[in-house]
Amino acid sequence: MADKRQQIVDAIRARLGGILVANGYNTDIGLHVFEWKVRAFSESEIPGVTFRDTDPKIRELTGGMQDVSLPVEFIIGAASGTSTMQVIRAAIEDVLAAINQDWTWGGLAWDTAIDTIEAFAEHEGKLTGLAKISASVKYEQQRPVHP
């Protein structure tokens, strides 16, 4: 069985994949979901979203348990045009709605808090609208023990 962190990452990927107009969202960024994408979005990948789980903060509890706060960054990309920032704002709303659908990720976590939301534009030959949502997924886990 995958560890709890991997289960949460899998749940995030699945939830983001459901962001489709056909499911009542504003955008179809669910068609282009990436985990830890390191290159810029290509034309065929936008609108899209990539996410990455970064360095967790771990606090030791009694009884071999740990309290974990896992930072997750969601980067949204949209193509250039007169409505670029409108698409970015709609995609931000979609990602927030997906997170708020169940901030426990199916009971794996006890909370997900939104830390920051930023929108900006990138000009690498062509304007691309971008946004970054930073969140913290909070959960408890058994302290890992190796045999």
XYZ file of N, CA and C in Angstrom:
441
model
N 0.846 -1.185 0.000
C 0.000 0.000 0.000
C 0.892 1.250 0.000
N 0.510 2.236 -0.772
C 1.263 3.487 -0.845
C 1.166 4.235 0.485
N 2.212 5.013 0.798
C 2.145 5.782 2.032
C 1.116 6.898 1.901
N 0.774 7.503 3.018
C -0.310 8.486 3.025
C -0.007 9.671 2.111
N 1.230 10.121 2.090
C 1.589 11.249 1.217
C 1.294 10.913 -0.241
N 1.684 9.721 -0.683
C 1.427 9.326 -2.062
C -0.066 9.199 -2.320
N -0.807 8.692 -1.361
C -2.256 8.585 -1.517
C -2.887 9.971 -1.690
N -2.390 10.951 -0.941
C -2.894 12.324 -1.060
C -2.543 12.891 -2.434
N -1.314 12.690 -2.887
C -0.900 13.162 -4.220
C -1.782 12.527 -5.294
N -2.042 11.239 -5.168
C -2.913 10.553 -6.142
C -4.322 11.142 -6.125
N -4.830 11.464 -4.933
C -6.169 12.055 -4.814
C -6.212 13.448 -5.437
N -5.155 14.222 -5.253
C -5.083 15.562 -5.848
C -5.100 15.449 -7.372
N -4.281 14.556 -7.905
C -4.222 14.372 -9.360
C -5.603 13.988 -9.909
N -6.267 13.060 -9.262
C -7.591 12.624 -9.710
C -8.603 13.763 -9.638
N -8.580 14.535 -8.566
C -9.524 15.645 -8.410
C -9.293 16.700 -9.473
N -8.031 17.054 -9.726
C -7.729 18.050 -10.752
C -8.177 17.559 -12.132
N -8.046 16.260 -12.378
C -8.463 15.694 -13.657
C -9.951 15.835 -13.913
N -10.721 16.043 -12.870
C -12.167 16.217 -13.014
C -12.603 17.637 -13.304
N -11.641 18.574 -13.379
C -11.992 19.967 -13.672
C -12.270 20.102 -15.163
N -13.529 19.939 -15.507
C -13.987 20.000 -16.892
C -15.297 20.774 -16.959
N -15.504 21.492 -18.042
C -16.755 22.221 -18.246
C -17.940 21.260 -18.139
N -17.772 20.048 -18.661
C -18.844 19.042 -18.613
C -19.217 18.663 -17.179
N -18.303 18.898 -16.230
C -18.567 18.605 -14.818
C -19.007 19.840 -14.040
N -19.314 20.935 -14.749
C -19.806 22.140 -14.095
C -18.757 23.182 -13.767
N -17.517 22.954 -14.176
C -16.457 23.932 -13.938
C -16.438 24.975 -15.053
N -15.629 26.007 -14.874
C -15.511 27.089 -15.854
C -14.539 26.773 -16.986
N -13.589 25.866 -16.736
C -12.530 25.569 -17.701
C -12.375 24.056 -17.861
N -11.542 23.689 -18.807
C -11.189 22.282 -19.031
C -9.731 22.018 -18.662
N -9.228 22.648 -17.590
C -7.822 22.426 -17.225
C -7.574 20.985 -16.798
N -8.625 20.252 -16.496
C -8.473 18.844 -16.147
C -7.959 17.987 -17.286
N -7.993 18.512 -18.504
C -7.453 17.782 -19.651
C -5.928 17.788 -19.667
N -5.330 18.726 -18.934
C -3.872 18.886 -18.929
C -3.390 19.031 -17.486
N -3.271 17.907 -16.795
C -2.821 17.885 -15.396
C -1.442 17.236 -15.359
N -0.513 17.910 -14.690
C 0.862 17.421 -14.596
C 1.302 17.437 -13.142
N 2.157 16.491 -12.804
C 2.749 16.453 -11.475
C 4.219 16.816 -11.616
N 4.649 17.842 -10.909
C 6.038 18.283 -10.903
C 6.554 18.613 -12.316
N 5.743 19.283 -13.118
C 6.177 19.723 -14.454
C 7.267 20.777 -14.278
N 8.398 20.594 -14.942
C 9.515 21.525 -14.775
C 9.730 22.440 -15.976
N 9.100 22.134 -17.085
C 9.209 22.992 -18.273
C 7.973 23.879 -18.381
N 8.119 24.959 -19.129
C 6.986 25.855 -19.350
C 5.873 25.097 -20.084
N 4.656 25.554 -19.892
C 3.523 24.969 -20.614
C 3.702 25.206 -22.107
N 3.459 24.188 -22.914
C 3.472 24.365 -24.367
C 2.065 24.789 -24.800
N 1.952 25.202 -26.039
C 0.640 25.624 -26.570
C -0.407 24.525 -26.420
N 0.001 23.273 -26.607
C -0.961 22.164 -26.553
C -1.318 21.761 -25.118
N -0.641 22.341 -24.126
C -0.870 21.978 -22.729
C -1.657 23.028 -21.943
N -2.134 24.061 -22.639
C -2.872 25.102 -21.922
C -4.255 25.291 -22.520
N -5.223 25.597 -21.692
C -5.052 25.792 -20.255
C -4.764 24.471 -19.554
N -3.929 24.555 -18.536
C -3.547 23.364 -17.792
C -3.079 23.716 -16.400
N -2.782 22.676 -15.621
C -2.334 22.868 -14.250
C -1.277 21.818 -13.916
N -0.257 22.239 -13.218
C 0.718 21.323 -12.653
C 0.722 21.524 -11.149
N 1.046 20.494 -10.421
C 1.118 20.626 -8.964
C 2.349 19.901 -8.459
N 2.821 20.347 -7.309
C 3.973 19.689 -6.694
C 3.842 19.746 -5.177
N 4.131 18.621 -4.567
C 4.190 18.534 -3.115
C 5.635 18.805 -2.720
N 5.839 19.738 -1.825
C 7.208 20.129 -1.479
C 7.549 19.626 -0.077
N 8.476 20.269 0.580
C 9.009 19.784 1.855
C 8.000 19.911 2.998
N 7.588 18.775 3.559
C 6.599 18.821 4.641
C 7.211 19.303 5.958
N 6.360 19.896 6.762
C 6.733 20.251 8.134
C 6.140 19.157 9.015
N 6.983 18.518 9.817
C 6.547 17.390 10.632
C 6.741 17.725 12.104
N 5.696 17.473 12.878
C 5.750 17.676 14.330
C 5.465 16.330 14.986
N 6.362 15.920 15.863
C 6.209 14.639 16.549
C 5.115 14.729 17.610
N 4.259 13.728 17.644
C 3.200 13.607 18.637
C 3.503 12.395 19.519
N 2.684 12.155 20.498
C 2.867 10.987 21.343
C 2.363 9.732 20.642
N 2.767 8.594 21.128
C 2.279 7.329 20.608
C 2.769 6.981 19.221
N 3.905 7.536 18.812
C 4.460 7.209 17.508
C 3.769 7.894 16.335
N 2.977 8.922 16.614
C 2.269 9.634 15.551
C 3.009 10.914 15.186
N 2.749 11.389 13.976
C 3.312 12.651 13.494
C 2.197 13.510 12.913
N 2.292 14.800 13.168
C 1.398 15.787 12.562
C 2.156 16.378 11.379
N 1.581 16.280 10.176
C 2.282 16.691 8.956
C 1.522 17.823 8.272
N 2.248 18.846 7.862
C 1.702 19.913 7.034
C 2.473 19.862 5.716
N 1.788 19.397 4.659
C 2.412 19.193 3.359
C 2.090 20.351 2.427
N 3.083 21.194 2.100
C 2.836 22.268 1.143
C 2.607 21.702 -0.262
N 1.577 22.207 -0.933
C 1.295 21.820 -2.309
C 1.107 23.100 -3.112
N 1.838 23.196 -4.219
C 1.721 24.353 -5.108
C 1.017 23.920 -6.382
N 0.041 24.717 -6.796
C -0.690 24.496 -8.032
C -0.332 25.634 -8.974
N 0.245 25.325 -10.134
C 0.593 26.347 -11.126
C -0.355 26.169 -12.308
N -1.048 27.240 -12.657
C -2.033 27.222 -13.742
C -1.469 28.030 -14.903
N -1.634 27.529 -16.122
C -1.182 28.250 -17.306
C -2.323 28.435 -18.289
N -2.362 29.609 -18.936
C -3.378 29.899 -19.959
C -2.723 30.620 -21.123
N -3.224 30.397 -22.323
C -2.667 30.985 -23.544
C -2.881 32.485 -23.598
N -2.057 33.117 -24.404
C -2.170 34.562 -24.565
C -3.399 34.913 -25.390
N -3.861 36.108 -25.186
C -5.023 36.603 -25.909
C -5.714 37.663 -25.081
N -6.775 38.198 -25.611
C -7.466 39.276 -24.903
C -8.131 38.789 -23.622
N -8.396 37.491 -23.511
C -9.077 36.973 -22.316
C -8.153 36.154 -21.420
N -6.832 36.291 -21.587
C -5.885 35.472 -20.827
C -6.143 35.528 -19.334
N -6.242 36.721 -18.779
C -6.400 36.833 -17.331
C -7.800 36.415 -16.889
N -8.791 36.529 -17.772
C -10.124 36.009 -17.431
C -10.067 34.492 -17.284
N -9.342 33.832 -18.184
C -9.185 32.382 -18.101
C -8.435 32.008 -16.830
N -7.397 32.765 -16.503
C -6.635 32.502 -15.272
C -7.545 32.627 -14.055
N -8.326 33.704 -13.985
C -9.229 33.870 -12.831
C -10.245 32.733 -12.758
N -10.769 32.304 -13.906
C -11.729 31.188 -13.936
C -11.055 29.891 -13.486
N -9.814 29.677 -13.909
C -9.087 28.465 -13.524
C -8.745 28.478 -12.037
N -8.392 29.647 -11.498
C -8.164 29.761 -10.049
C -9.429 29.348 -9.306
N -10.570 29.882 -9.739
C -11.846 29.534 -9.117
C -12.099 28.031 -9.207
N -11.765 27.421 -10.335
C -11.966 25.984 -10.518
C -11.098 25.162 -9.574
N -9.823 25.512 -9.460
C -8.925 24.761 -8.569
C -9.385 24.910 -7.119
N -9.764 26.122 -6.729
C -10.262 26.318 -5.363
C -11.532 25.510 -5.112
N -12.431 25.482 -6.092
C -13.669 24.694 -5.956
C -13.342 23.207 -5.830
N -12.362 22.738 -6.593
C -11.976 21.323 -6.518
C -11.391 20.991 -5.146
N -10.547 21.864 -4.632
C -9.975 21.652 -3.297
C -11.090 21.652 -2.252
N -11.974 22.634 -2.326
C -13.020 22.786 -1.314
C -14.130 21.745 -1.409
N -14.143 20.990 -2.500
C -15.107 19.902 -2.644
C -14.972 18.918 -1.483
N -13.748 18.650 -1.059
C -13.475 17.777 0.090
C -12.033 18.013 0.507
N -11.833 18.907 1.453
C -10.471 19.275 1.841
C -9.794 18.192 2.666
N -10.484 17.052 2.902
C -9.843 15.921 3.585
C -9.305 14.892 2.594
N -9.551 15.095 1.303
C -9.081 14.197 0.254
C -9.529 12.764 0.545
N -10.824 12.629 0.768
C -11.396 11.305 1.009
C -11.036 10.734 2.371
N -10.823 11.625 3.346
C -10.506 11.177 4.704
C -9.024 10.952 4.958
N -8.168 11.249 3.986
C -6.725 11.072 4.169
C -6.107 12.181 5.015
N -6.692 13.370 4.968
C -6.186 14.530 5.705
C -7.290 15.059 6.605
N -6.913 15.929 7.542
C -7.947 16.545 8.366
C -8.254 17.971 7.933
N -7.433 18.542 7.034
C -7.718 19.888 6.544
C -6.800 20.202 5.366
N -7.246 21.145 4.543
C -6.405 21.750 3.510
C -6.646 23.249 3.599
N -5.585 23.989 3.825
C -5.681 25.440 3.955
C -5.046 26.109 2.744
N -5.725 27.111 2.214
C -5.163 27.916 1.125
C -4.274 28.972 1.769
N -3.006 29.024 1.345
C -2.054 29.960 1.931
C -1.949 31.246 1.117
N -1.744 31.120 -0.204
C -1.623 32.307 -1.056
C -2.167 32.004 -2.448
N -2.563 33.085 -3.134
C -2.982 33.012 -4.535
C -2.315 34.171 -5.253
N -1.603 33.860 -6.332
C -0.922 34.888 -7.122
C -1.255 34.693 -8.591
N -1.405 35.774 -9.319
C -1.581 35.720 -10.772
C -0.517 36.615 -11.401
N 0.035 36.172 -12.534
C 1.069 36.953 -13.203
C 1.155 36.523 -14.658
N 1.955 37.245 -15.433
C 2.134 36.939 -16.849
C 3.606 36.674 -17.114
N 3.866 35.775 -18.051
C 5.225 35.417 -18.443
C 5.387 35.790 -19.910
N 6.528 36.396 -20.252
C 6.749 36.864 -21.622
C 7.965 36.191 -22.235
N 7.943 34.898 -22.413
C 9.064 34.200 -23.061
C 8.722 33.996 -24.530
N 8.820 35.057 -25.298
C 8.490 34.997 -26.713
C 7.010 35.193 -26.969
N 6.181 34.717 -26.050
C 4.736 34.841 -26.190
C 4.135 34.967 -24.789
N 3.183 35.828 -24.653
C 2.549 36.055 -23.358
C 1.781 34.815 -22.910
N 2.034 34.393 -21.689
C 1.278 33.310 -21.073
C 0.821 33.785 -19.710
N -0.467 33.645 -19.438
C -0.985 33.981 -18.118
C -0.739 32.812 -17.184
N -0.301 33.119 -15.971
C -0.001 32.090 -14.979
C -0.610 32.465 -13.633
N -0.840 31.456 -12.820
C -1.285 31.678 -11.450
C -0.661 30.608 -10.586
N -0.459 30.948 -9.327
C 0.066 29.978 -8.366
C -0.803 30.013 -7.125
N -1.311 28.848 -6.763
C -2.065 28.685 -5.521
C -1.205 27.835 -4.605
N -0.907 28.346 -3.427
C -0.150 27.582 -2.439
C -1.109 27.137 -1.351
N -1.056 25.853 -1.037
C -1.947 25.288 -0.027
C -1.133 24.390 0.899
N -1.719 24.046 2.042
C -1.107 23.112 2.980
C -2.115 22.024 3.303
N -1.739 20.793 3.005
C -2.576 19.644 3.335
C -2.090 19.122 4.687
N -3.011 19.039 5.642
C -2.641 18.683 7.020
C -3.207 17.312 7.371
N -2.321 16.455 7.836
C -2.739 15.096 8.163
C -1.854 14.516 9.257
N -2.311 13.418 9.825
C -1.518 12.673 10.807
C -1.094 11.357 10.181
N 0.071 10.883 10.605
C 0.542 9.596 10.121
C 1.331 8.901 11.231
N 1.425 7.603 11.094
C 2.270 6.811 11.984
C 3.713 7.096 11.627
N 4.564 7.254 12.633
C 5.974 7.471 12.367
C 6.509 6.286 11.565
N 7.166 6.558 10.424
C 7.693 5.440 9.613
C 8.714 4.615 10.392
N 8.559 3.311 10.313
C 9.496 2.388 10.957
C 9.976 1.406 9.901
N 11.248 1.237 9.800
C 11.805 0.307 8.813
C 12.151 -1.003 9.500
N 11.894 -2.106 8.823
C 12.162 -3.423 9.435
C 13.641 -3.669 9.665
